[in-house]
Tab-separated table of C-alpha atoms in Angstrom:
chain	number	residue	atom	x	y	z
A	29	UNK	CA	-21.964	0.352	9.404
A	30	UNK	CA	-24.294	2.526	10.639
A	31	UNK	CA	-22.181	3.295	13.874
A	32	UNK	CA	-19.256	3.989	11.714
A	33	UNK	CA	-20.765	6.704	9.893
A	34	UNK	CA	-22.481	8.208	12.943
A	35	UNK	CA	-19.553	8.549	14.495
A	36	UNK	CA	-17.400	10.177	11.873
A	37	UNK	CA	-19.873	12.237	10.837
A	38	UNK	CA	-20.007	12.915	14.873
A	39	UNK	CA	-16.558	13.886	14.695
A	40	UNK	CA	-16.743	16.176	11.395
A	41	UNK	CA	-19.528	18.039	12.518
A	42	UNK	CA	-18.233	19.674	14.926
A	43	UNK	CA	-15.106	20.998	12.530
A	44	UNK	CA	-16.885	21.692	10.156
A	45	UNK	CA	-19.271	24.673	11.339
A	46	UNK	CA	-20.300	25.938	8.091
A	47	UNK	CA	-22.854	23.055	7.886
A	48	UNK	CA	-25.736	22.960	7.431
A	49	UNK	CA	-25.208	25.425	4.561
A	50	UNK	CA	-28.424	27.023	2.961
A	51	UNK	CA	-27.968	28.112	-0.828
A	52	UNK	CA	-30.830	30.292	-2.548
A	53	UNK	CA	-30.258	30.944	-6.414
A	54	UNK	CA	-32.522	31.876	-9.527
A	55	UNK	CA	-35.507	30.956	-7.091
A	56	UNK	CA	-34.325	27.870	-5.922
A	57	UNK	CA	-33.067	26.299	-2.574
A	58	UNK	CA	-30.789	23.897	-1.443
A	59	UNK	CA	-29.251	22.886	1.548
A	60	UNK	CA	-25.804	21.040	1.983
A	61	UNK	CA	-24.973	18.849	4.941
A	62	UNK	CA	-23.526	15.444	5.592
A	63	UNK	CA	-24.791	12.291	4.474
A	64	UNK	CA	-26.423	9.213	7.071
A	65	UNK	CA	-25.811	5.791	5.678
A	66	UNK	CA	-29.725	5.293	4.681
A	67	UNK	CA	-29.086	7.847	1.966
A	68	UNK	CA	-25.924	5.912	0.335
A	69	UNK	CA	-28.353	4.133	-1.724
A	70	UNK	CA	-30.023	7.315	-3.136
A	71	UNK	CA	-26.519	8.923	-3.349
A	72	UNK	CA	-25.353	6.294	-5.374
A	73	UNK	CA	-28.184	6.414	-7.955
A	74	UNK	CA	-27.123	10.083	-9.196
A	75	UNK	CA	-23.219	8.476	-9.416
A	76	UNK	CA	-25.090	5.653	-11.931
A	77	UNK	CA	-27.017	8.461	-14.012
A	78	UNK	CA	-24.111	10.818	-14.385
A	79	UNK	CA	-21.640	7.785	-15.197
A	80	UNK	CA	-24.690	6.116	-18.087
A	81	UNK	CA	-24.967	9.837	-19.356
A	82	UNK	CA	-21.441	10.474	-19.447
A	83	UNK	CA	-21.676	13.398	-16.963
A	84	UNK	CA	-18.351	14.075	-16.156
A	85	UNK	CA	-17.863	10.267	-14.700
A	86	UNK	CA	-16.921	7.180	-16.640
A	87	UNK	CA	-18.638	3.654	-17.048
A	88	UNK	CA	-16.491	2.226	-14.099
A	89	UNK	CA	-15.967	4.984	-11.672
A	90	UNK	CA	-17.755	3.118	-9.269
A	91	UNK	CA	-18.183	-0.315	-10.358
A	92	UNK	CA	-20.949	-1.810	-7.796
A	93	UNK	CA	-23.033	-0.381	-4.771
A	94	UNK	CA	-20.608	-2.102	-2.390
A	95	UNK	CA	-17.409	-0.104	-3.921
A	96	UNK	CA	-19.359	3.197	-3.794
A	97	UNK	CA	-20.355	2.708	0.232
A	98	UNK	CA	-17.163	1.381	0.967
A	99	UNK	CA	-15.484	4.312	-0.522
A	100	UNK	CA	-18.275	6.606	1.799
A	101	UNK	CA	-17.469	4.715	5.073
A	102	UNK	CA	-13.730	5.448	4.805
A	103	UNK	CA	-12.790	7.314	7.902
A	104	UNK	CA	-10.655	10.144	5.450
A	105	UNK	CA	-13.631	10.690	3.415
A	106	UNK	CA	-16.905	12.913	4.569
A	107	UNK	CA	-19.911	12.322	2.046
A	108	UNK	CA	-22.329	14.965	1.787
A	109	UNK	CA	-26.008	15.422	0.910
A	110	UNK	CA	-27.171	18.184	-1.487
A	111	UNK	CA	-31.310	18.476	-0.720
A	112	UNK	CA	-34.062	20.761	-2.111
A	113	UNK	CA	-35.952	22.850	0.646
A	114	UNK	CA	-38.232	19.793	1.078
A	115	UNK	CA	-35.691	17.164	1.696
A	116	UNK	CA	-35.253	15.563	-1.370
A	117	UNK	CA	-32.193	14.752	-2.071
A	118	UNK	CA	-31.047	16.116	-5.361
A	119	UNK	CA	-27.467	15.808	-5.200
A	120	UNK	CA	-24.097	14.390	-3.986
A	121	UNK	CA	-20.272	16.063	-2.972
A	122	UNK	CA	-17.528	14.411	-0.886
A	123	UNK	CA	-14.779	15.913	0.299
A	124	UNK	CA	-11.347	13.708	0.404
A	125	UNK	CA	-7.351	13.196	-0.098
A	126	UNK	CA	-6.016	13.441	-3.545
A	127	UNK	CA	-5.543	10.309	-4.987
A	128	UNK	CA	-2.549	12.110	-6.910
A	129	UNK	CA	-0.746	12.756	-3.710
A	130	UNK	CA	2.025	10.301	-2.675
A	131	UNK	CA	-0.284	8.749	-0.139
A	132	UNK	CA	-3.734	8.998	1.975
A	133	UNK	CA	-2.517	11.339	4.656
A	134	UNK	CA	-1.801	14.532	2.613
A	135	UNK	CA	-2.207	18.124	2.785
A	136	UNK	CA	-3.836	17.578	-0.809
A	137	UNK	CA	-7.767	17.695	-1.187
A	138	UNK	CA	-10.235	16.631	-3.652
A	139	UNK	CA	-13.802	15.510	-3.821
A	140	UNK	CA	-17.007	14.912	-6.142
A	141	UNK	CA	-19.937	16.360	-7.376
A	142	UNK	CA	-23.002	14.939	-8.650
A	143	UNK	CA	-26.000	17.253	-9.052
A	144	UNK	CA	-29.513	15.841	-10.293
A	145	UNK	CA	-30.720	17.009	-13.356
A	146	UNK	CA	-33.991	19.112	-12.016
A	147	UNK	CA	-31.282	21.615	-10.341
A	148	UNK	CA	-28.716	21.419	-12.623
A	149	UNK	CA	-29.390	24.981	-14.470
A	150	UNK	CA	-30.228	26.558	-11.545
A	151	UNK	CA	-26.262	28.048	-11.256
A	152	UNK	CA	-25.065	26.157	-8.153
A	153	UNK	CA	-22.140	24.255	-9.116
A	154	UNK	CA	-20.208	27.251	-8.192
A	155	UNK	CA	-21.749	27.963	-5.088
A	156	UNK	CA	-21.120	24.482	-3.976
A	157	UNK	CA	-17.150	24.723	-4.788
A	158	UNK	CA	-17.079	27.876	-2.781
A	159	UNK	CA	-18.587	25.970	0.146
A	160	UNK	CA	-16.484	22.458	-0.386
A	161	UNK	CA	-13.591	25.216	-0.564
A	162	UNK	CA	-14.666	26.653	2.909
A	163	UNK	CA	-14.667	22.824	4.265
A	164	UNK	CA	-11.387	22.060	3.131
A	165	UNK	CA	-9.693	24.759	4.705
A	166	UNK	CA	-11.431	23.782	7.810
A	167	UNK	CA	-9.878	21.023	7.892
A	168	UNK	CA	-6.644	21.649	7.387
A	169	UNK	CA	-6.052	21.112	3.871
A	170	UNK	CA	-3.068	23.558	1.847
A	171	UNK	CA	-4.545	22.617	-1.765
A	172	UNK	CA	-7.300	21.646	-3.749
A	173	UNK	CA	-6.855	19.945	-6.937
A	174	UNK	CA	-9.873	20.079	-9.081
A	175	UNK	CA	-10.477	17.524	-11.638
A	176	UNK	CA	-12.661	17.386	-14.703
A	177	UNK	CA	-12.946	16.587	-18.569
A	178	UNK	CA	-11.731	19.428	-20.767
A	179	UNK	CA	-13.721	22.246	-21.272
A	180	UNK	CA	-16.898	21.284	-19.380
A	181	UNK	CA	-19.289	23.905	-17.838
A	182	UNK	CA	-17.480	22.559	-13.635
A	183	UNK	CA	-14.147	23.641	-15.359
A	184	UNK	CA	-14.563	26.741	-16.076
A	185	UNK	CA	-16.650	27.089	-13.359
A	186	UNK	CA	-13.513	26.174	-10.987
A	187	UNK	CA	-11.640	28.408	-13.099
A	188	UNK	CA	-14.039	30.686	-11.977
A	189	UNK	CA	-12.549	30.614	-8.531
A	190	UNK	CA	-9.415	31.062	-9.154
A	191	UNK	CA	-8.075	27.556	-9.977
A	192	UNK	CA	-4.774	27.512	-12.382
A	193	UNK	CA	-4.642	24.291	-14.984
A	194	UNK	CA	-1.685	22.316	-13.903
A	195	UNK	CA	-1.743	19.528	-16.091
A	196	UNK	CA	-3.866	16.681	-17.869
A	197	UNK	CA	-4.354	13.215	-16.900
A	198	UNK	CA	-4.381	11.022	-20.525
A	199	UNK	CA	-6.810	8.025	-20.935
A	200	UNK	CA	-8.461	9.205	-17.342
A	201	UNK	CA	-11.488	7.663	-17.693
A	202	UNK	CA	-13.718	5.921	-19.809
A	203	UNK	CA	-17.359	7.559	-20.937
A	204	UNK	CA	-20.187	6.173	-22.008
A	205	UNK	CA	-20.331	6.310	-25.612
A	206	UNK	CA	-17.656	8.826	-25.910
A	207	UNK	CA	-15.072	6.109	-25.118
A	208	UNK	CA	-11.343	6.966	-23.175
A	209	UNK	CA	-11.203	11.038	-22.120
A	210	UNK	CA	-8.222	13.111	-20.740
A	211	UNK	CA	-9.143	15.043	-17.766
A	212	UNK	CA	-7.544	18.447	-16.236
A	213	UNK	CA	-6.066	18.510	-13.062
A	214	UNK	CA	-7.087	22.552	-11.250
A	215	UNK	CA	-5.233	23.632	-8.618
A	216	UNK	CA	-6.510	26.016	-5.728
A	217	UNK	CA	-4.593	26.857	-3.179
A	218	UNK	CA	-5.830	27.302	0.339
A	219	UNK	CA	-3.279	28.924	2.581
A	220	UNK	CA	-0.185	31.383	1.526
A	221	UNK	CA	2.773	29.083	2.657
A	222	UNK	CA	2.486	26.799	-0.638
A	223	UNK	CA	5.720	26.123	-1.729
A	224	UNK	CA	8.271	23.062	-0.607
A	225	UNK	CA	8.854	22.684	3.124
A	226	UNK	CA	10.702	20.725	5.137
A	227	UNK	CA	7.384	21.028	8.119
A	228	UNK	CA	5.209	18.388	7.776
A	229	UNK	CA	1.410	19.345	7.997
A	230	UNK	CA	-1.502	17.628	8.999
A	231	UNK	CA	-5.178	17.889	8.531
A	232	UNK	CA	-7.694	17.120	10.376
A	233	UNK	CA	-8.883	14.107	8.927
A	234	UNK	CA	-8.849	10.851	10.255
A	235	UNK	CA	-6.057	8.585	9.643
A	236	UNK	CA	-7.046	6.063	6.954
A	237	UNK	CA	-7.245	2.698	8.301
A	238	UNK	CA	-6.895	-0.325	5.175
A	239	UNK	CA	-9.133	-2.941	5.333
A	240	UNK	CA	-7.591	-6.193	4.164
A	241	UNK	CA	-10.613	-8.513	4.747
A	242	UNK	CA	-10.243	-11.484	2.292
A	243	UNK	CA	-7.187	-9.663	-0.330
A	244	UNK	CA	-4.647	-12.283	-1.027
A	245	UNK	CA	-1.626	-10.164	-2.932
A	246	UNK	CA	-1.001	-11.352	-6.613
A	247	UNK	CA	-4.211	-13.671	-6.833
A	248	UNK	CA	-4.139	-11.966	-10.157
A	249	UNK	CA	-4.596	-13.678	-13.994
A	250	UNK	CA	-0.892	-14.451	-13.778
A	251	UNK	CA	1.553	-14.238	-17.018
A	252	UNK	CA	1.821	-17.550	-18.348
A	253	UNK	CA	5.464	-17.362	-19.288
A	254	UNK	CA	7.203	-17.069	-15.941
A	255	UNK	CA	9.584	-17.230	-14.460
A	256	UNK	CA	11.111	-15.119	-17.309
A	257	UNK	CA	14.870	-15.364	-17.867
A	258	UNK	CA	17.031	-12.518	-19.808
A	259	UNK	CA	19.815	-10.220	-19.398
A	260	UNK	CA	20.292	-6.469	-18.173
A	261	UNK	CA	22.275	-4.250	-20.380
A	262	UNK	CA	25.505	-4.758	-18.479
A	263	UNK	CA	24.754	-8.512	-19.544
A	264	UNK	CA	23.256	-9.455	-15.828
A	265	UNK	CA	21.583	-12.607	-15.980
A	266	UNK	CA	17.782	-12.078	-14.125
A	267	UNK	CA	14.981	-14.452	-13.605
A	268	UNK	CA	11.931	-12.490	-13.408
A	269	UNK	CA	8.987	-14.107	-11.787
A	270	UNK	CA	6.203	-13.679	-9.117
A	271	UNK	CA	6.824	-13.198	-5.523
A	272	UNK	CA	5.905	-16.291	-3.117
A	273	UNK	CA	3.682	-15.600	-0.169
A	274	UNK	CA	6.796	-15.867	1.771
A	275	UNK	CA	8.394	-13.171	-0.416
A	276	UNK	CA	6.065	-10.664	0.201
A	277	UNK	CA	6.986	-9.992	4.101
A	278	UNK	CA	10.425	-9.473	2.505
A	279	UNK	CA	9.280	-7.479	-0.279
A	280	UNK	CA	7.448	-4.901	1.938
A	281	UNK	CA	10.476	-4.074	3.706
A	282	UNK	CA	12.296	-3.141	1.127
A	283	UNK	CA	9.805	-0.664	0.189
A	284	UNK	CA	9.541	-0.107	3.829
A	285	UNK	CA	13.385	0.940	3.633
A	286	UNK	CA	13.202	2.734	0.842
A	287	UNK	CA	10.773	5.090	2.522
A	288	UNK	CA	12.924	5.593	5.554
A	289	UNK	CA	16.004	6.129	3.570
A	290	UNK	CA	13.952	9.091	1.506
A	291	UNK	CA	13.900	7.333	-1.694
A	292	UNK	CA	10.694	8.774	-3.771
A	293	UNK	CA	8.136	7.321	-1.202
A	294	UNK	CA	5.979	9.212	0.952
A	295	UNK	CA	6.682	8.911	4.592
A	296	UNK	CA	3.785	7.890	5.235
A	297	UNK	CA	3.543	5.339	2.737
A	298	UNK	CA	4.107	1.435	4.053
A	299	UNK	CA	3.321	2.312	7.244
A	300	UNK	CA	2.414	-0.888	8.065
A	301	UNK	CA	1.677	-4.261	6.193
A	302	UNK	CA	-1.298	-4.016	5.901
A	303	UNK	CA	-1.110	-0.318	4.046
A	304	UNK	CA	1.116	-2.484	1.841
A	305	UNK	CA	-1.520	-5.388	0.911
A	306	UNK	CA	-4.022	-2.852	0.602
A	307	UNK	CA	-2.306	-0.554	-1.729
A	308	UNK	CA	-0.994	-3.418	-4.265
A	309	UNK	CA	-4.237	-6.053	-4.121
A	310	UNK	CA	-4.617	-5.771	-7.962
A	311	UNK	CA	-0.999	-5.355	-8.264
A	312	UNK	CA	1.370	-7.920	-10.071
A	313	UNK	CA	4.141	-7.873	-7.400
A	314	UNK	CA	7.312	-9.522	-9.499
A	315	UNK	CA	10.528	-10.185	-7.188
A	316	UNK	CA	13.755	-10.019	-9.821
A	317	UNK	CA	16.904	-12.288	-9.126
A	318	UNK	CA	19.811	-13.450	-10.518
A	319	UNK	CA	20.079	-16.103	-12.302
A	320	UNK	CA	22.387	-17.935	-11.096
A	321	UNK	CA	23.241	-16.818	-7.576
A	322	UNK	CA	19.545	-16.369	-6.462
A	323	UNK	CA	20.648	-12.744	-5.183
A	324	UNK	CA	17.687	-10.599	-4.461
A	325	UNK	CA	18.037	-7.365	-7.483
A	326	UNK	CA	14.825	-5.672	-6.939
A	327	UNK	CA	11.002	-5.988	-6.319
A	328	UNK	CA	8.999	-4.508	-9.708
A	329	UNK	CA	5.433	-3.959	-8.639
A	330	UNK	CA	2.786	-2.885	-11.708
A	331	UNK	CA	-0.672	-1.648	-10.757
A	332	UNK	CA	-3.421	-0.405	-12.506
A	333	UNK	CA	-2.409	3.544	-12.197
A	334	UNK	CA	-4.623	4.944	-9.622
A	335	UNK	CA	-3.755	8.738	-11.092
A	336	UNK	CA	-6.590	7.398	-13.464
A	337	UNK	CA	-10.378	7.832	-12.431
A	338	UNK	CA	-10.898	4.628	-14.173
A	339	UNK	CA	-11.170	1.044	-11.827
A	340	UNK	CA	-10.077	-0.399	-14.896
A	341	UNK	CA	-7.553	1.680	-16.532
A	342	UNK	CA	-5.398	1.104	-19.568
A	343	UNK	CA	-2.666	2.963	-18.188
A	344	UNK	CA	-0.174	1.226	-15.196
A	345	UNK	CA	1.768	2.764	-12.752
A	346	UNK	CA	5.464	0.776	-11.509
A	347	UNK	CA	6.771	0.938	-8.163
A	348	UNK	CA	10.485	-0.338	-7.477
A	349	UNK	CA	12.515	-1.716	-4.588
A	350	UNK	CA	15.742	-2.067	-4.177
A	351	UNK	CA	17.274	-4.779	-1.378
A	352	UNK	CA	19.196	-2.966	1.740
A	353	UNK	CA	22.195	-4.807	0.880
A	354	UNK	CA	22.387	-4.296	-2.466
A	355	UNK	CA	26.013	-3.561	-3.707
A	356	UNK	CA	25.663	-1.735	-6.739
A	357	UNK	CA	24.550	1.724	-6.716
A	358	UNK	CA	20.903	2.320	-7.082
A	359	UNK	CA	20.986	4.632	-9.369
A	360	UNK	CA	22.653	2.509	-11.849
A	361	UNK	CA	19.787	0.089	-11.377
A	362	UNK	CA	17.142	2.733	-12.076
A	363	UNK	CA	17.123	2.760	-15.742
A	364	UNK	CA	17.109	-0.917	-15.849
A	365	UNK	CA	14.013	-0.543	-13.438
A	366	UNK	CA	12.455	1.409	-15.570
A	367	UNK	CA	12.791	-0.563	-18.747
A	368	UNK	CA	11.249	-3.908	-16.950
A	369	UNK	CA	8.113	-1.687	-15.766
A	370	UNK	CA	7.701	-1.160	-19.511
A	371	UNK	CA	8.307	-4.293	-20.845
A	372	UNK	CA	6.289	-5.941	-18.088
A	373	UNK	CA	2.780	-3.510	-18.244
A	374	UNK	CA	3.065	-4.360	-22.520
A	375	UNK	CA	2.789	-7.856	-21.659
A	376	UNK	CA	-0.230	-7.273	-19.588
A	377	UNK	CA	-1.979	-5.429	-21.810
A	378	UNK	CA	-1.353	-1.763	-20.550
A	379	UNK	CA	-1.199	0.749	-23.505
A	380	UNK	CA	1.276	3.100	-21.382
A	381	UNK	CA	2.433	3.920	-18.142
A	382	UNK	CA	1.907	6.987	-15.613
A	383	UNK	CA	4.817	7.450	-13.202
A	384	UNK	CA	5.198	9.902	-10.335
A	385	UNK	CA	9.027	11.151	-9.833
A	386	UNK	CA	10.113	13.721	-7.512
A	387	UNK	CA	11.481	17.073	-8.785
A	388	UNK	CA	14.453	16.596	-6.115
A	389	UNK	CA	14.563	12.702	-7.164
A	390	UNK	CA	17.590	13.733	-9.395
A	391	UNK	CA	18.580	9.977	-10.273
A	392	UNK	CA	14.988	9.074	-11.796
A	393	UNK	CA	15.074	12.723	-13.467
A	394	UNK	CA	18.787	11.822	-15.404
A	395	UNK	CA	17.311	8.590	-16.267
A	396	UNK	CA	13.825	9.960	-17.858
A	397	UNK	CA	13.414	13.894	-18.894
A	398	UNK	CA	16.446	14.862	-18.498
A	399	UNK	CA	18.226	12.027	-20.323
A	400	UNK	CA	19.807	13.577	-23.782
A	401	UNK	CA	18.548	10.372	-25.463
A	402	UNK	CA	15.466	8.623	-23.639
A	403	UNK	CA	13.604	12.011	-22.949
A	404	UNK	CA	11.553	11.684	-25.751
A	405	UNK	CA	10.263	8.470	-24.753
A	406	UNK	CA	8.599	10.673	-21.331
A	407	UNK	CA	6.009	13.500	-21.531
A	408	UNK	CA	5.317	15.572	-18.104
A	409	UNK	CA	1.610	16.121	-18.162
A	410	UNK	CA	1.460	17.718	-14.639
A	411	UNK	CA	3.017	18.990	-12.356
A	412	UNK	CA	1.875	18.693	-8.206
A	413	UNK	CA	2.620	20.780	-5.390
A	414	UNK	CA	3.131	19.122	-2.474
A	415	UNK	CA	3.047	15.918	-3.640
A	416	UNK	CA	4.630	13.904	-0.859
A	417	UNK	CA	6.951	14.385	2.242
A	418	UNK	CA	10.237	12.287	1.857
A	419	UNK	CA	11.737	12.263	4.569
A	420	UNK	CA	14.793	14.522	4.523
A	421	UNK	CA	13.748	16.397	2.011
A	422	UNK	CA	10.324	17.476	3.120
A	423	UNK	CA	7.133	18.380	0.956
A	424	UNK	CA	8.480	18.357	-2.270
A	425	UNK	CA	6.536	18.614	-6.134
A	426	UNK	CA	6.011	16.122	-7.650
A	427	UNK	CA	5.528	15.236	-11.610
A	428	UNK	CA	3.823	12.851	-13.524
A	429	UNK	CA	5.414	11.135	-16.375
A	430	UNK	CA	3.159	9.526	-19.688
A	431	UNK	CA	4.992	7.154	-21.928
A	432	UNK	CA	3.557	4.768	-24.303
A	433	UNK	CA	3.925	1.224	-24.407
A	434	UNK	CA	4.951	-0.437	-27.753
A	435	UNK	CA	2.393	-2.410	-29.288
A	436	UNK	CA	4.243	-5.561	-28.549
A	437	UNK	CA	6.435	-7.034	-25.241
A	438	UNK	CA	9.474	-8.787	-25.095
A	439	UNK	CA	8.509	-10.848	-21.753
């Protein structure tokens, strides 16, 4: 473990050549730098008193110790120490891909900030963004996208720097006391050449490599009613029920496909299998059929949403496959899609859904918000630059679509 961080932080060091960084303010001094795996411990103790005190992070941000250093000793994400002039260590930022982007490698930054409470008036939450804003660009990255609960001294403290509100994440995370909070999503951006292109970028971050040490896919609380048999609108008969282990190889290729084709996945999403078992380990991973000819209709995967802070959100996010082979247009099986997603996060429990859609994903966009009837059922509550690069298309924006579950399911 110790290797591993030694040698990123090895590697990031010499990139990033505004580090050591000394800040002086009202009196006081600090002095940024990056993090050695004896100080995780430490580190993680200011992430426990900010998330019991509701300090901008909720009651599950970071579950245990072992999620917080796992998280640290991720090759994409550089940890950072905030210490007085003495050495103590009074505070905590990382520096790290959006988790709103499309997928790990993205031109899309974000990070955290956890300050102890002896420095906390002392005025240097803005001097630290200025200096994680330095680091970014350093890297490589186009945007930042800030995140915090409304109208809290960090926001308008990013606001401070320029950062333009471009939406609000519902239900984003859970506070102590203070129960389920929206967050705002800030947007900086880092270079001039911000808008859609069809060039892909990269950083200079390490790739993300997903570690799939003892995850069996859908070794979930399974629904107890499947398989689940009922009818599309066009009066299909389906059989809805879990995918097999021997499914799954299957399953991941048609997701694979859809990428390659330049349907609404990142291209560098389901890269390989194991980005697939690592993205969907708490996923329910359904595999739809017919009825009666066993013909393959689509794959209907429902997570808990990862555009939410939360470990354990209320609010699920659906991914859809479609087979290679399939006959019938895709786009007339998109609505259906969508309506299964629905039905299937009521009947775990989900109190709504957040879905990402491409702004040049016109099929999705007829079915949702732009639908003269169903549009009311879909709220956009931001709007990303950048969000992923489909191939063909390029970088393209992405939005993020809230909808409700009802209170009851019909699987």
């Amino acid at each position: 473990m110790e290797v591993k961080m030694e040698s990123k932080n090895h590697y990031y060091s010499s990139i990033l050549t505004n580090l050591p960084r000394v800040i002086t303010n009202k009196g006081e001094t600090i002095v940024m730098d990056l993090a050695v795996v004896s100080e995780l411990p430490k580190l993680f103790e200011l992430f426990q008193s900010a998330m019991k005190n509701g300090h901008g992070y909720g009651i599950d941000d970071f579950q245990s110790y072992n999620m917080f250093r796992n998280f640290c000793l991720q090759m994409n994400v550089i940890t950072g120490t905030i210490k007085t002039a003495s050495g103590v260590i009074c505070g905590i930022y990382t520096i790290n891909p959006s988790r709103l982007a499309g997928c790990h490698d993205t031109v899309l930054a974000a990070g955290h900030m956890v300050l102890d409470q002896s420095i906390r008036n002392y005025g240097f939450h803005t001097h630290i963004a200025k200096e994680c804003l330095i680091s970014m660009k350093l890297l490589g990255f186009h945007t930042y996208l800030g995140e915090s609960i409304v109208d809290t001294v960090v926001t308008n403290n990013v606001k401070s720097l320029g950062a333009k509100v471009v939406g609000r994440i519902p239900m984003c995370l859970n506070l102590a006391e203070r129960g389920w909070r929206n967050s705002t999503i800030m947007q900086i951006d880092m270079v001039d050449d911000c808008k859609e292109s069809k060039v892909l970028r990269r950083t200079k971050m390490l790739s993300f490599k997903p570690d799939t040490t003892g995850i069996t896919l859908n070794s979930v609380v399974k629904l107890p009613n499947m398989p689940h048999h009922c009818k599309l609108q066009d009066k299909t008969p389906i059989k809805i029920d879990y995918a097999k282990s021997d499914e799954l190889m299957t399953i991941f290729e048609m997701f694979r496909d859809a990428k390659e084709n330049g349907n609404r996945y990142d291209i560098h999403d389901f890269e390989t299998y194991d980005h697939f078992v690592h993205k969907f380990q708490n996923a329910h991973i359904f595999f739809v059929k017919h009825s009666k000819t066993n013909a393959a209709l689509m794959a209907c995967v429902i997570t808990p949403s990862h555009i939410c802070r939360s470990q354990n959100p209320i609010l699920s996010t659906g991914y859809t496959a479609f087979p290679k082979s399939e006959s019938t247009p895709e786009r007339d099986h998109i609505w259906n899609a969508i309506r299964l997603h629905s039905e299937l996060s009521k009947a775990l429990g989900y109190v709504g859904m957040l879905t990402e859609v491409s702004t040049r994903d016109t099929e999705m966009l007829e079915a949702t918000i732009q639908h003269p009837v169903r549009r009311n059922m879909f709220k956009v509550v931001a709007e990303i630059p950048k969000m992923m690069f489909v191939k063909a298309s390029g970088y393209v924006t992405g939005l993020i679509l809230f909808s409700r579950n009802a209170e009851e399911s019909k699987v």
